[in-house]
Short mmCIF file of C-alpha atoms in Angstrom, two decimals:
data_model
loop_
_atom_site.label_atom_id
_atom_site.label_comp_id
_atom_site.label_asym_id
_atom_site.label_seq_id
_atom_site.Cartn_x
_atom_site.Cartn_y
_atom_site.Cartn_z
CA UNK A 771 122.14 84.65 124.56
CA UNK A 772 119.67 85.82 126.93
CA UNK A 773 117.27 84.03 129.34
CA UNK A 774 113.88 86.18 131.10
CA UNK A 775 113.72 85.43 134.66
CA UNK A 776 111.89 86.59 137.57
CA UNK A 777 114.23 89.53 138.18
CA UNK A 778 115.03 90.51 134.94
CA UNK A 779 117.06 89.39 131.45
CA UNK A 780 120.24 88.09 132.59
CA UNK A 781 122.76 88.90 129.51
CA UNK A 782 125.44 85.60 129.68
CA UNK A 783 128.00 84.90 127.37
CA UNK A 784 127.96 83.18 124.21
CA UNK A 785 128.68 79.43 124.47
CA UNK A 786 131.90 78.49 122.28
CA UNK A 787 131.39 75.86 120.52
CA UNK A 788 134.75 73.38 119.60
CA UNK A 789 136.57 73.31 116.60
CA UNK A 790 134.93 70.65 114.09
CA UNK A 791 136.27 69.52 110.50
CA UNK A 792 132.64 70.92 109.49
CA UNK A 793 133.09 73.29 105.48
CA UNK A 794 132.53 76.48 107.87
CA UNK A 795 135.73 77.20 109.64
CA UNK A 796 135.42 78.05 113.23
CA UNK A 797 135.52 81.21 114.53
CA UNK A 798 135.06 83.31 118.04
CA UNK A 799 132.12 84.42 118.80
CA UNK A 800 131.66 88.33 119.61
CA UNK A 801 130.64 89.57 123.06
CA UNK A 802 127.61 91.50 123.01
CA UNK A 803 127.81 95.22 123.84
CA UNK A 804 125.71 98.16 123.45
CA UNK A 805 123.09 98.31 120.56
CA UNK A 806 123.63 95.12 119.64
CA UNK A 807 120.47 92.91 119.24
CA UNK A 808 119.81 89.10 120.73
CA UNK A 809 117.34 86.39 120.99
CA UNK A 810 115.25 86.83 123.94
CA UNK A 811 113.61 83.33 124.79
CA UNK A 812 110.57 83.71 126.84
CA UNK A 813 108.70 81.25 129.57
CA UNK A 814 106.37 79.90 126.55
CA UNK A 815 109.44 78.75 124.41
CA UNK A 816 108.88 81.56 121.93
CA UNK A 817 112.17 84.20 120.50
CA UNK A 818 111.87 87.83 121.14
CA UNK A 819 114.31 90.11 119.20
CA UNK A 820 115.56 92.90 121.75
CA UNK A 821 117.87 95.30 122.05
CA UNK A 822 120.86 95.32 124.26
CA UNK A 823 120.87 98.41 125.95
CA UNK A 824 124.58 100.56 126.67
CA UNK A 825 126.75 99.90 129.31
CA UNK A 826 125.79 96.52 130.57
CA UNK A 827 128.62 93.77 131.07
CA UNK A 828 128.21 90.26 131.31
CA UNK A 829 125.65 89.18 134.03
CA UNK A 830 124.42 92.30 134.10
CA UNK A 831 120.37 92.16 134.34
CA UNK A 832 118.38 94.83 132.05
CA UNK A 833 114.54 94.90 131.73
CA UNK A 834 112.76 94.22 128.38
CA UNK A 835 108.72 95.67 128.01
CA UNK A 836 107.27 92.54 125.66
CA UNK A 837 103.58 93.43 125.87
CA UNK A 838 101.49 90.38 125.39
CA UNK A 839 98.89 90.57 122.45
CA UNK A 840 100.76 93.56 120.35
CA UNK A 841 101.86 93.51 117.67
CA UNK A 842 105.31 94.20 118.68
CA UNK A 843 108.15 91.87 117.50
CA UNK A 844 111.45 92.98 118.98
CA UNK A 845 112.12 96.09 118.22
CA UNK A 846 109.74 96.11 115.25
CA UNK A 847 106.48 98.53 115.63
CA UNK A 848 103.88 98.00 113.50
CA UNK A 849 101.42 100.66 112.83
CA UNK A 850 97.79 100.13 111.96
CA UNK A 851 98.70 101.26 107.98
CA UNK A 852 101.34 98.90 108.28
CA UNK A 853 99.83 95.68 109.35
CA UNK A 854 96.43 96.49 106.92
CA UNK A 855 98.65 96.24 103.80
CA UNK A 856 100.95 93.53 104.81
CA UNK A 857 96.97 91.96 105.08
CA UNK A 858 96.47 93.53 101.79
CA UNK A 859 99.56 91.80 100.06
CA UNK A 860 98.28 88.84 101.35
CA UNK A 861 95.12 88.73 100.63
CA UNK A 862 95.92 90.09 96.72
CA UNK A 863 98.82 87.67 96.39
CA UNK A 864 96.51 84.71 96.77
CA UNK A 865 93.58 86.15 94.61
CA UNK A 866 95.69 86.83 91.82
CA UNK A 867 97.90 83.44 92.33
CA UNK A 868 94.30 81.03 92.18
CA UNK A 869 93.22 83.80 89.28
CA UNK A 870 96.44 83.06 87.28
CA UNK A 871 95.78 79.07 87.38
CA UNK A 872 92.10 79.57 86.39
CA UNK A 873 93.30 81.53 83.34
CA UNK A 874 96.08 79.04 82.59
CA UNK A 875 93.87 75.91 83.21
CA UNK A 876 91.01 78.09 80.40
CA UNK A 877 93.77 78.32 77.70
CA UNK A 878 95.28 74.53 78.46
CA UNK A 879 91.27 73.72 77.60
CA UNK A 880 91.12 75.69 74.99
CA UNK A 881 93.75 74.13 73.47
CA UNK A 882 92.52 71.01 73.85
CA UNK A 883 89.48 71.86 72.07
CA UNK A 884 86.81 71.65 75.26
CA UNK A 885 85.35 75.19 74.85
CA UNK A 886 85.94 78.02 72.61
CA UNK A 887 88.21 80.84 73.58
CA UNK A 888 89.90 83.42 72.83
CA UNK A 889 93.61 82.65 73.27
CA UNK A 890 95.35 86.33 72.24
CA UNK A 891 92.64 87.41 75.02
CA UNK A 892 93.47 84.79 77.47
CA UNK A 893 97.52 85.19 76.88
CA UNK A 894 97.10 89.29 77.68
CA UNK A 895 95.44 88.16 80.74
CA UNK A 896 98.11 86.02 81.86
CA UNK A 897 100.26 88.84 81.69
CA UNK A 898 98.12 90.83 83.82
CA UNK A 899 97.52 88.15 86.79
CA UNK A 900 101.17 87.44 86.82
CA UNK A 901 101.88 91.17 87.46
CA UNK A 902 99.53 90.97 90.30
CA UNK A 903 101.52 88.20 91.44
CA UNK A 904 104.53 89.37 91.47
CA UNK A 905 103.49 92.87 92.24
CA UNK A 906 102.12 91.48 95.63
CA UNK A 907 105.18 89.31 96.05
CA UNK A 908 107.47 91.51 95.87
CA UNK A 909 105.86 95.06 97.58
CA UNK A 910 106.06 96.53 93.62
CA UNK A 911 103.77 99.60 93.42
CA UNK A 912 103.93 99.20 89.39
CA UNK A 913 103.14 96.12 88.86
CA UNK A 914 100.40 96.34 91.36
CA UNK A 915 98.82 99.31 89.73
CA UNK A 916 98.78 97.72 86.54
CA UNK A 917 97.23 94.48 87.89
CA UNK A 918 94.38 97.48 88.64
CA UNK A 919 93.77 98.24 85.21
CA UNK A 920 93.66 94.76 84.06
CA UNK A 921 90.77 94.95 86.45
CA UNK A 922 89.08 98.14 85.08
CA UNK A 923 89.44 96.84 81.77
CA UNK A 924 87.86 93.81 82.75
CA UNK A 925 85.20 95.34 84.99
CA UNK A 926 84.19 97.64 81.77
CA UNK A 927 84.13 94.82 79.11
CA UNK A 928 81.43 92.81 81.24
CA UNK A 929 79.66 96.09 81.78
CA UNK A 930 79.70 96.81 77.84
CA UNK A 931 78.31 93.10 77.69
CA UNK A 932 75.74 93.00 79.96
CA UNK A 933 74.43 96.34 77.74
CA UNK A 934 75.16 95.43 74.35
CA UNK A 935 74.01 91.90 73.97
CA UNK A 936 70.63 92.00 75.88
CA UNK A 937 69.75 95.08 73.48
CA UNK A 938 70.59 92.84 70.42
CA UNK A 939 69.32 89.85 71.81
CA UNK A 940 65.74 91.80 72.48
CA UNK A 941 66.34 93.85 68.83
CA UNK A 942 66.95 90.46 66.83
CA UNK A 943 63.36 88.87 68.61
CA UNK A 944 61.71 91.69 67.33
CA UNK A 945 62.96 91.38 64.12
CA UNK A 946 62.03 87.14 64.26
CA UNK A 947 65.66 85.97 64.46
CA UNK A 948 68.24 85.27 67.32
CA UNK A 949 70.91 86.97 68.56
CA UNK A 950 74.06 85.35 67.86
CA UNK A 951 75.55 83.12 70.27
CA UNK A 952 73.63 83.79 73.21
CA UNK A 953 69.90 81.89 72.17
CA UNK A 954 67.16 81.76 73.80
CA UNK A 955 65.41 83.59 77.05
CA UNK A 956 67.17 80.86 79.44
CA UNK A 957 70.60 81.02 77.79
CA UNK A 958 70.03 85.19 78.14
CA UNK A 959 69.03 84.72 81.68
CA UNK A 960 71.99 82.42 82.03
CA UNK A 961 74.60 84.75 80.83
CA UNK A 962 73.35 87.62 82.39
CA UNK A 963 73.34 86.04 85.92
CA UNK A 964 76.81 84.57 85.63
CA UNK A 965 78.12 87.80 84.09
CA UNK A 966 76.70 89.81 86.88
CA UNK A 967 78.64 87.75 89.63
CA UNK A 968 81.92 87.81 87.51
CA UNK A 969 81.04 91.79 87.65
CA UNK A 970 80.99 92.03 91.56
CA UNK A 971 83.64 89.84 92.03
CA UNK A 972 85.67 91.97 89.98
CA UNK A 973 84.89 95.02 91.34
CA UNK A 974 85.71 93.32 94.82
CA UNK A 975 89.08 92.41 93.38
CA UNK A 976 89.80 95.48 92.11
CA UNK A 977 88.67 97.31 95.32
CA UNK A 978 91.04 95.07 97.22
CA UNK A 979 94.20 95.70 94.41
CA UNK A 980 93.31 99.22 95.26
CA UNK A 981 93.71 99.48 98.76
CA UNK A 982 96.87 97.82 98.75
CA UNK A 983 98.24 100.08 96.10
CA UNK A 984 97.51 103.32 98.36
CA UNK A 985 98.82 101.90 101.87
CA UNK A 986 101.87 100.49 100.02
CA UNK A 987 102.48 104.37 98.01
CA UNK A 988 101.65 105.45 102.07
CA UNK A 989 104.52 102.74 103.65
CA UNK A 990 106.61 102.81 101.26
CA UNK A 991 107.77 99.52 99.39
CA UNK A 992 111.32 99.50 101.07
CA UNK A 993 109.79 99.69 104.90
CA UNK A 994 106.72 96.74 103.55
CA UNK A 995 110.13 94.51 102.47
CA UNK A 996 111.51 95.44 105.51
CA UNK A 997 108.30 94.36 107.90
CA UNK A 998 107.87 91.36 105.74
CA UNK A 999 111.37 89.80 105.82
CA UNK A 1000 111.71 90.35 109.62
CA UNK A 1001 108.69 88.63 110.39
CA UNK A 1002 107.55 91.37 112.17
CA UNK A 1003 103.75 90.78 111.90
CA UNK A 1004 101.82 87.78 110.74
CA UNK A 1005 99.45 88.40 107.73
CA UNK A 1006 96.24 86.96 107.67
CA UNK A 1007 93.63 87.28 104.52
CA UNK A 1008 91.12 90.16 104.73
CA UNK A 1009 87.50 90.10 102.98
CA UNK A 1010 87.43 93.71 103.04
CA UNK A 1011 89.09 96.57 103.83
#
């Protein structure tokens, strides 16, 4: 264990702790030598990982640079690439974890008869949000590019919509007759509105999916595990990147 004082990190020796009946046996602890790494416990009551540097014996004093405000955990650095898509996972993790519940919670009504859907469609979605999900979750460059294309396939079917059907709608007027499903003027209005916002938010999604998939190719998916599983940076949700 070490201790930060006034004069420096004071490097003691590890407290032995008695033999108990406990399922883990007992056993010594090591001394801590050279290269070896050890909890640093600052004035605020918060861990630093540090590194022990060569040649020191116990109660020897060594100097450790913890710069206040960096993002600098131990002896993790974490470059501005790095810490934007460990945002980026994030932020796509929990757009594609609410997106797979909305698409779950459609088909469970669907079932149940409250509005008509699609259910092949909805099931081939499923499949899509939950490789965003666990393309996110676990730093997987695959899965994460193919949650993209569910989003460009997406992204072009509402654009194909918001052609198609206002042509026939305005084509089956003419003619003195309406146009399928969609109505009237209002319900036309209606549809066209709510399919525009689904539009941007999908190209928002996507555009987020994106940038994550080309700073994770960039870091590398073994070095994003790496960052994440040591803690070494807190993620926070981005709005844009």
């Amino acid at each position: 264990r070490a201790a930060a004082t006034e004069g420096g990190t004071q490097l003691s020796r590890p407290r032995r702790r008695p033999p108990t009946f406990a399922a883990e046996p007992w056993r010594r602890q090591k001394r801590y030598v050279g290269g070896d790494t050890m909890e640093l416990q600052q004035p605020d009551g918060s861990y630093e990982v540090v590194t022990i540097p060569d040649g020191l014996r116990v109660g020897d004093r060594f100097d450790v640079d913890v710069s206040e405000g960096s993002r600098t955990r131990g002896t993790w650095e974490v470059s501005d690439d790095e810490a934007k898509c460990l945002d980026l996972r994030f932020t796509v993790r929990i757009i594609a974890g609410l997106e797979l519940l909305l698409t779950i919670l459609s088909c469970i009504l669907a079932l149940l008869h409250y509005f008509p859907v699609n259910l092949s469609w909805m099931a081939i979605w499923v499949i899509g949000t939950i490789a965003g999900v666990l393309g996110a979750q676990q730093y997987n460059l695959c899965l994460v590019i193919t949650y993209c294309f569910f989003q460009a396939f997406y992204i072009g079917l509402l654009i194909v919509m918001l052609i198609v059907i206002p042509v026939e709608w305005s084509n089956g007027k003419r003619r003195g007759s309406d146009a399928g499903d969609v109505g009237g003027s209002k319900e036309l209005t209606g549809f066209i509105v709510y399919n525009t916002i689904q539009l941007l938010v999908r190209v928002w999604i996507l555009y987020m999916t994106y940038r994550f998939a080309r700073l994770l190719s960039a870091v590398g998916e073994a070095r994003a595990r790496k960052l994440d599983r040591g803690n070494a940076y807190k993620q926070r949700c981005l709005c844009c990147a």
